[in-house]
mmCIF file of C-alpha atoms in Angstrom:
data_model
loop_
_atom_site.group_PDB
_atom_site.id
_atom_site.type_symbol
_atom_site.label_atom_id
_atom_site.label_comp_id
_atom_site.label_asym_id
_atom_site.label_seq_id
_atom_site.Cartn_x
_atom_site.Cartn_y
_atom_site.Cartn_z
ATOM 1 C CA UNK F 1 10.868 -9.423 -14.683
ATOM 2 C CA UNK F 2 10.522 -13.257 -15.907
ATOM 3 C CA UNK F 3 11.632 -15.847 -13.426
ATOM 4 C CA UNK F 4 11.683 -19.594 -15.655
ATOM 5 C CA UNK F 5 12.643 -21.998 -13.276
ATOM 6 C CA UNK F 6 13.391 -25.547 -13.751
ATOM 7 C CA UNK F 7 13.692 -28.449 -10.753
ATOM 8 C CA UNK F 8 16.399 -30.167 -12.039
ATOM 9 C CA UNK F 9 19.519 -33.142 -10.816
ATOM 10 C CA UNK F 10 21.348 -31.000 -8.192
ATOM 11 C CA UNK F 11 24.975 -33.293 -10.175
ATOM 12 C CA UNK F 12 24.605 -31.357 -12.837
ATOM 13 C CA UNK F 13 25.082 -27.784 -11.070
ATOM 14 C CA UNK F 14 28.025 -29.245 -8.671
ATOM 15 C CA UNK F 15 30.664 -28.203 -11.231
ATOM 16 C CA UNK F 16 29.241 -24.703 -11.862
ATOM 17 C CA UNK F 17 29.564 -23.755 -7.808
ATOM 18 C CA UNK F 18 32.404 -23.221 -6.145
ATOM 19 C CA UNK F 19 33.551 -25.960 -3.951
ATOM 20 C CA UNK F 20 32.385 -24.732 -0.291
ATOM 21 C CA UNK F 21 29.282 -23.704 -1.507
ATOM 22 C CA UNK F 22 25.830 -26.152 -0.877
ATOM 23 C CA UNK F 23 23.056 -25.958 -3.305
ATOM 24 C CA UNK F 24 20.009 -25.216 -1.660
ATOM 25 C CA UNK F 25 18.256 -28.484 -2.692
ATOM 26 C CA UNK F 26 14.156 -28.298 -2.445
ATOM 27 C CA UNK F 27 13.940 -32.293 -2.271
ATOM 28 C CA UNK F 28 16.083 -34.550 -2.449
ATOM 29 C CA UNK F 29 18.936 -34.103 -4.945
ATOM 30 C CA UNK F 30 16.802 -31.406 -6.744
ATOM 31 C CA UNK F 31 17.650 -27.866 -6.829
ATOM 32 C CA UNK F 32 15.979 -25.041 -8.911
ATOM 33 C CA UNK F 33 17.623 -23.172 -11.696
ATOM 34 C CA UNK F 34 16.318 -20.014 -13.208
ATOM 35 C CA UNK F 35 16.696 -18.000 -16.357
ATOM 36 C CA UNK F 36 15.423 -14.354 -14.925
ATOM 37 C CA UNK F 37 14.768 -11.781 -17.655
ATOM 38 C CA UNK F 38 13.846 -8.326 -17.179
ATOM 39 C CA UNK F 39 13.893 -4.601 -18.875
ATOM 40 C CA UNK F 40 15.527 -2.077 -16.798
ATOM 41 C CA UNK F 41 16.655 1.266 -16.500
ATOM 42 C CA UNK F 42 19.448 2.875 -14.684
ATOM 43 C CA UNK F 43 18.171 5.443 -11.602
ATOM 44 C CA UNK F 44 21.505 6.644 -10.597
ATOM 45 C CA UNK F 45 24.272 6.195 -7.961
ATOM 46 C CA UNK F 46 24.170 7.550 -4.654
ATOM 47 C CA UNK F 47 27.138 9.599 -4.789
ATOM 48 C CA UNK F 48 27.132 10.192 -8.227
ATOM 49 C CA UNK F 49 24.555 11.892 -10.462
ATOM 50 C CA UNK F 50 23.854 9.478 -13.602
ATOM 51 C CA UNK F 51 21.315 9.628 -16.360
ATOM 52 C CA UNK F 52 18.766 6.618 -16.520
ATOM 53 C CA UNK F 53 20.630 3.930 -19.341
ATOM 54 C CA UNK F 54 17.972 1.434 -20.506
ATOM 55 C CA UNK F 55 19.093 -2.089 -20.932
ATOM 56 C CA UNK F 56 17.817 -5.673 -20.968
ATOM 57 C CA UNK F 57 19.066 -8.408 -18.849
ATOM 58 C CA UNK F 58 18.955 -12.280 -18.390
ATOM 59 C CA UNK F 59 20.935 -14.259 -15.622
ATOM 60 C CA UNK F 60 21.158 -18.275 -15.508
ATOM 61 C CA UNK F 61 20.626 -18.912 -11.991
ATOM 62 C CA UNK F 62 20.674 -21.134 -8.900
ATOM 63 C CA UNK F 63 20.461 -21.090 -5.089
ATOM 64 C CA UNK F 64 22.605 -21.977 -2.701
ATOM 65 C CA UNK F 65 23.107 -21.500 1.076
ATOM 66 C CA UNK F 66 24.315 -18.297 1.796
ATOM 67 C CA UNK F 67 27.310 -18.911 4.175
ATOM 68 C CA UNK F 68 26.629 -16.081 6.269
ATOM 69 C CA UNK F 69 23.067 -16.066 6.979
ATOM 70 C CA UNK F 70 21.850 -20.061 6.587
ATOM 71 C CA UNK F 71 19.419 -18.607 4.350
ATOM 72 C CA UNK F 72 19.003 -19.375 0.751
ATOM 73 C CA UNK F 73 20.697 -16.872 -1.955
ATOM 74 C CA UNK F 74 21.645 -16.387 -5.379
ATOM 75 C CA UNK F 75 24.697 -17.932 -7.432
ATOM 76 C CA UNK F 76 24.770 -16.905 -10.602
ATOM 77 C CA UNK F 77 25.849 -19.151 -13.429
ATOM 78 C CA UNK F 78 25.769 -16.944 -16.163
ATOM 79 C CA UNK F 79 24.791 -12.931 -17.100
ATOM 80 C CA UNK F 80 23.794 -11.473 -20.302
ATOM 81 C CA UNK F 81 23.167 -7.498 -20.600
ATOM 82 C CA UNK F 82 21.957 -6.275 -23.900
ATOM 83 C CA UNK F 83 23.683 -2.848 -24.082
ATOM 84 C CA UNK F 84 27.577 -2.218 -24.845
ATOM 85 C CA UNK F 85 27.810 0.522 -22.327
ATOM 86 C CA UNK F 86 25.857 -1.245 -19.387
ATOM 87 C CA UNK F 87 28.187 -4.712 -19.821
ATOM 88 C CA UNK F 88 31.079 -2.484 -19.501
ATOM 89 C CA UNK F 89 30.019 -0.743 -16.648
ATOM 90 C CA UNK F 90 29.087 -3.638 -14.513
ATOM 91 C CA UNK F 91 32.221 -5.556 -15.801
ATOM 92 C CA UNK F 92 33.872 -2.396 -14.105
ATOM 93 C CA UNK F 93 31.674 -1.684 -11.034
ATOM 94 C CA UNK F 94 30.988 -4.968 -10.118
ATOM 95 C CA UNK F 95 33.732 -7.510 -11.319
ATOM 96 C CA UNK F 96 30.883 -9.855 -12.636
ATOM 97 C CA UNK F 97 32.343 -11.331 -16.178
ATOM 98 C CA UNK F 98 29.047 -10.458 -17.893
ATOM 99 C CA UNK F 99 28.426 -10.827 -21.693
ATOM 100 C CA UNK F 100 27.456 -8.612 -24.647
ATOM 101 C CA UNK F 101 23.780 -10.496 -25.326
ATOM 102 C CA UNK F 102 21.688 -8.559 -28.068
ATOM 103 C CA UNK F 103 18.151 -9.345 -27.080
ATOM 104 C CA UNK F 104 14.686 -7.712 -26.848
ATOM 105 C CA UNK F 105 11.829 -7.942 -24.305
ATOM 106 C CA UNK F 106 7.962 -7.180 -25.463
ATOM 107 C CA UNK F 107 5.064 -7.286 -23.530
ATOM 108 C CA UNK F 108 1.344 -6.981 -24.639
ATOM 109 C CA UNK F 109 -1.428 -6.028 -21.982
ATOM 110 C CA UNK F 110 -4.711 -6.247 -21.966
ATOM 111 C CA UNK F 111 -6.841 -2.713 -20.402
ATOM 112 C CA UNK F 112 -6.469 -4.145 -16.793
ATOM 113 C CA UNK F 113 -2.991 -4.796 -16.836
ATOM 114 C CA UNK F 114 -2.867 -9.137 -17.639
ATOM 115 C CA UNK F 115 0.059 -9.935 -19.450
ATOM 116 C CA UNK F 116 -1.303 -11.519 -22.803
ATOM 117 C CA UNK F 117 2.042 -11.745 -23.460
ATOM 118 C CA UNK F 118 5.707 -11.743 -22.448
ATOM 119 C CA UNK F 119 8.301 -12.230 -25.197
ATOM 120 C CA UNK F 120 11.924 -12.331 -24.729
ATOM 121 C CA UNK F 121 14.209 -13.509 -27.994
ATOM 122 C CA UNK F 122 17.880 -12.590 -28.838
ATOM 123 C CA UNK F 123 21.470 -14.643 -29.326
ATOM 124 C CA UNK F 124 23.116 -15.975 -26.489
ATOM 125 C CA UNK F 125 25.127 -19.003 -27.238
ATOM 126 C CA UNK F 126 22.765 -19.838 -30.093
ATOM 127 C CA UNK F 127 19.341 -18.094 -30.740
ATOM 128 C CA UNK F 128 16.542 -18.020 -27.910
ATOM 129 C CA UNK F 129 12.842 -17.086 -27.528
ATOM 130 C CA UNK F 130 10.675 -16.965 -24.359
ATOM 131 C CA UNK F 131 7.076 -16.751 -24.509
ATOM 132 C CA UNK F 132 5.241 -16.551 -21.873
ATOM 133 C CA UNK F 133 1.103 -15.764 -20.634
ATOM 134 C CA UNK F 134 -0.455 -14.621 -17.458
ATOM 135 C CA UNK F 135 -2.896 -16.815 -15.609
ATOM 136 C CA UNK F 136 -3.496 -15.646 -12.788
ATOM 137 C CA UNK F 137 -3.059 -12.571 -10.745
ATOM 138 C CA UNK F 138 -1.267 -13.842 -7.452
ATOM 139 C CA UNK F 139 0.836 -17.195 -6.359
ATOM 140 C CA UNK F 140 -1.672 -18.913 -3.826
ATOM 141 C CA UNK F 141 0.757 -22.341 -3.940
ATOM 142 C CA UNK F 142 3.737 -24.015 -5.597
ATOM 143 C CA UNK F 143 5.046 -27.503 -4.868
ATOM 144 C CA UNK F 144 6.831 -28.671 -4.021
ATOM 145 C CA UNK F 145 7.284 -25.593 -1.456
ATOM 146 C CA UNK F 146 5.329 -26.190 1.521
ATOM 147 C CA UNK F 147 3.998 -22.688 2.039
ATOM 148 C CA UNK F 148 3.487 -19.879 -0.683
ATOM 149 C CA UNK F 149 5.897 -17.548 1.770
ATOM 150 C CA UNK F 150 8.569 -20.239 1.134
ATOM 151 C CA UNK F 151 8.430 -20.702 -2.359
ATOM 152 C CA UNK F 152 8.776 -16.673 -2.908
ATOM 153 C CA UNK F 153 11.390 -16.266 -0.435
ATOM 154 C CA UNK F 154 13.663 -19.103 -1.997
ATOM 155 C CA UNK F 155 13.122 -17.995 -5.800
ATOM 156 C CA UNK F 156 12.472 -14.427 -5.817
ATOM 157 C CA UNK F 157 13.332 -12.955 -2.907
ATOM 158 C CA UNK F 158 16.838 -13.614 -1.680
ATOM 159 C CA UNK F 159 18.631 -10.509 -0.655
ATOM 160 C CA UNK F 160 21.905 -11.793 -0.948
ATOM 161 C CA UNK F 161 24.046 -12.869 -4.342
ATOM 162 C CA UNK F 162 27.253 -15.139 -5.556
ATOM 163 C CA UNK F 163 29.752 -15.089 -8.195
ATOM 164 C CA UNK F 164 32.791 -16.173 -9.680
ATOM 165 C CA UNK F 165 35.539 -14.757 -11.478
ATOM 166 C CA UNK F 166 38.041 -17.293 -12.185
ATOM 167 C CA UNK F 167 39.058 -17.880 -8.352
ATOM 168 C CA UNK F 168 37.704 -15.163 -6.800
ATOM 169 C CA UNK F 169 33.788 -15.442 -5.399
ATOM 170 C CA UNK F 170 32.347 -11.918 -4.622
ATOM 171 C CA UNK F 171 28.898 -11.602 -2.529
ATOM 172 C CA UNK F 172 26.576 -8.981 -4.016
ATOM 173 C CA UNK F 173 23.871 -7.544 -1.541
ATOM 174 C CA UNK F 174 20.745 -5.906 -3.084
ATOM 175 C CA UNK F 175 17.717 -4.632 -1.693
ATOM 176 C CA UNK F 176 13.746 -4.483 -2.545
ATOM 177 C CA UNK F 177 10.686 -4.324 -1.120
ATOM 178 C CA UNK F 178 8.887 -8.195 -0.830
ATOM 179 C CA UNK F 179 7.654 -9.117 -4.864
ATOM 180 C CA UNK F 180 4.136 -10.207 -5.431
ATOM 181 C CA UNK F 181 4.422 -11.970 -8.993
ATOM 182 C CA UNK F 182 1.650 -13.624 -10.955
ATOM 183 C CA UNK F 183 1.604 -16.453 -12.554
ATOM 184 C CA UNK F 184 2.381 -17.749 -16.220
ATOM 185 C CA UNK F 185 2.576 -20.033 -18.205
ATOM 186 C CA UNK F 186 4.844 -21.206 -21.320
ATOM 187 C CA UNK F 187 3.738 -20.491 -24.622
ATOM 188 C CA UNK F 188 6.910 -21.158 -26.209
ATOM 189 C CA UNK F 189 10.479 -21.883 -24.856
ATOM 190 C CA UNK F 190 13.872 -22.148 -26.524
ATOM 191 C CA UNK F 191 16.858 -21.662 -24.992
ATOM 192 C CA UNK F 192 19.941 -23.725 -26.226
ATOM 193 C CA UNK F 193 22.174 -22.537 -24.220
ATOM 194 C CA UNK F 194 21.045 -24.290 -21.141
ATOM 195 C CA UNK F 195 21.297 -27.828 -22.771
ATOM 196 C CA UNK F 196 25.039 -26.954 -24.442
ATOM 197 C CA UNK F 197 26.021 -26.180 -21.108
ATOM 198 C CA UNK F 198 24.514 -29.570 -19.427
ATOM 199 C CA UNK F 199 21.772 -28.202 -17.273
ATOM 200 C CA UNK F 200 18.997 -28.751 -18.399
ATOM 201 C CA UNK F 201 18.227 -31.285 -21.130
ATOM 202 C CA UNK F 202 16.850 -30.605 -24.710
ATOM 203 C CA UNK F 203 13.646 -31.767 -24.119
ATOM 204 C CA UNK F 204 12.952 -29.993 -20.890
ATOM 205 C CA UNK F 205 13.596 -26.699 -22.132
ATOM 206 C CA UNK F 206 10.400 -26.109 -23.277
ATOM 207 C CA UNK F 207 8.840 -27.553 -20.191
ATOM 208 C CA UNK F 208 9.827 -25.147 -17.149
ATOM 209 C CA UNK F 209 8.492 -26.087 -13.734
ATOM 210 C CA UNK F 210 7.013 -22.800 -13.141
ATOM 211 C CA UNK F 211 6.673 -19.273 -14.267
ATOM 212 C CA UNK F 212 6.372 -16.087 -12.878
ATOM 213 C CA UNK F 213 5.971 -12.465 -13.521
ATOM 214 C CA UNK F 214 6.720 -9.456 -11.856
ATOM 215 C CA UNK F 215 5.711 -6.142 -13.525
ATOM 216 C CA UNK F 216 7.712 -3.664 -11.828
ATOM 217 C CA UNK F 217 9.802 -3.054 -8.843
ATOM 218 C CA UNK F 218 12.834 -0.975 -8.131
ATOM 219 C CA UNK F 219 15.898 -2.466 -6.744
ATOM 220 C CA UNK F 220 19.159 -1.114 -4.483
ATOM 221 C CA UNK F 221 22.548 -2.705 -5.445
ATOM 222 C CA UNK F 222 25.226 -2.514 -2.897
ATOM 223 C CA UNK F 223 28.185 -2.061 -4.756
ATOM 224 C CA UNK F 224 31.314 -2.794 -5.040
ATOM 225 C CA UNK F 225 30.481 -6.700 -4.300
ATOM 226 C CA UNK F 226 32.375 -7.794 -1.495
ATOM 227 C CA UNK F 227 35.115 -10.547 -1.845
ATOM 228 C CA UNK F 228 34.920 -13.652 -0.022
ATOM 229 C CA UNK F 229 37.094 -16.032 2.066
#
């Protein structure tokens, strides 16, 4: 998994969130939006015997204060899934409107296990590529967080996940044990689709405020998502 994130105007997310939502601003009028790619693979339902599908996946992202818990959480903006038969399914299962977004993921390690490279690059709105290098193995600090705890728990961490369809908002729960990511930087960033949709501006695409890398971890989706007031 990728996390890009970008500190940006917290104006320029206010017409993306639903209305009684708060954006989970780091300073003042600043809030963090992510593009968070990863490879996965299907493990199964809990009721229902499935073979593993592999897909690809890449969300547009921000955080806001989860209404239930005070704590920060997920909204997502936007959802791309690389397989036909995976964008149908969660269409189905979880009532996110997800897109059909042909893109590859390829990583290059060295014999420990450092990313020399993370490459992401596909059509989504426009052709994108994501490239990305380790260095260094753990997160010690990351302003403008005031702890390293913090700054995990608000980007990578949150438990808890919005979205819209239309006028309904539906809160996905998920579940995973606590991420320890490593640190990248950019090696080369385009992704048009975040300046056509006013978020971040041409010239900061390339310039994300921070970069990190998980290598694996398994996640627990509670579904269906839950519909809220």
């Amino acid at each position: 998994m990728l996390y890009v994130s970008y500190l940006i105007p917290t104006e320029r997310l206010l017409a993306r969130i639903p209305n009684n939502f708060r954006l989970a601003e780091v300073q003042q009028g600043k809030v963090f939006l992510s593009l968070v790619i990863f490879r996965g693979r299907t493990s199964g339902a809990a009721t229902i015997p499935t073979p593993g599908i592999p897909f690809d996946q890449v969300n547009i992202r921000t955080y806001v204060i989860d209404p239930a818990t005070g704590k920060p959480a997920v909204y997502f903006v936007h959802c791309g899934i690389s397989g036909s038969l995976i964008t149908f399914l969660y269409r189905v299962l979880s009532g996110m409107p997800v897109e059909h977004t042909p893109f590859a993921i390829r990583t290059r390690k060295d014999m420990n296990g450092r990313y020399g490279a993370y490459e992401a690059s596909g059509t989504w709105h426009g052709r994108f590529s994501i490239k990305a290098g380790q260095t260094a193995e753990k997160v010690t600090a990351l302003e403008p967080f005031p702890s390293r705890e913090e700054a995990l728990s608000y980007l990578i961490d949150p438990l808890a996940g919005f979205y819209s369809d239309s006028a309904i908002v539906r809160r996905l729960e998920v579940f995973h044990s606590p991420l320890e990511p490593r640190l990248c930087s950019p090696l080369e960033v385009r992704f048009p689709y975040l300046s056509s949709l006013g978020l971040v501006e041409e010239e900061e695409v390339a310039r994300p405020h921070n970069i990190l890398l998980v290598p694996y971890t398994p996640f627990l989706i509670y579904l269906p998502a839950r519909k809220t007031a």
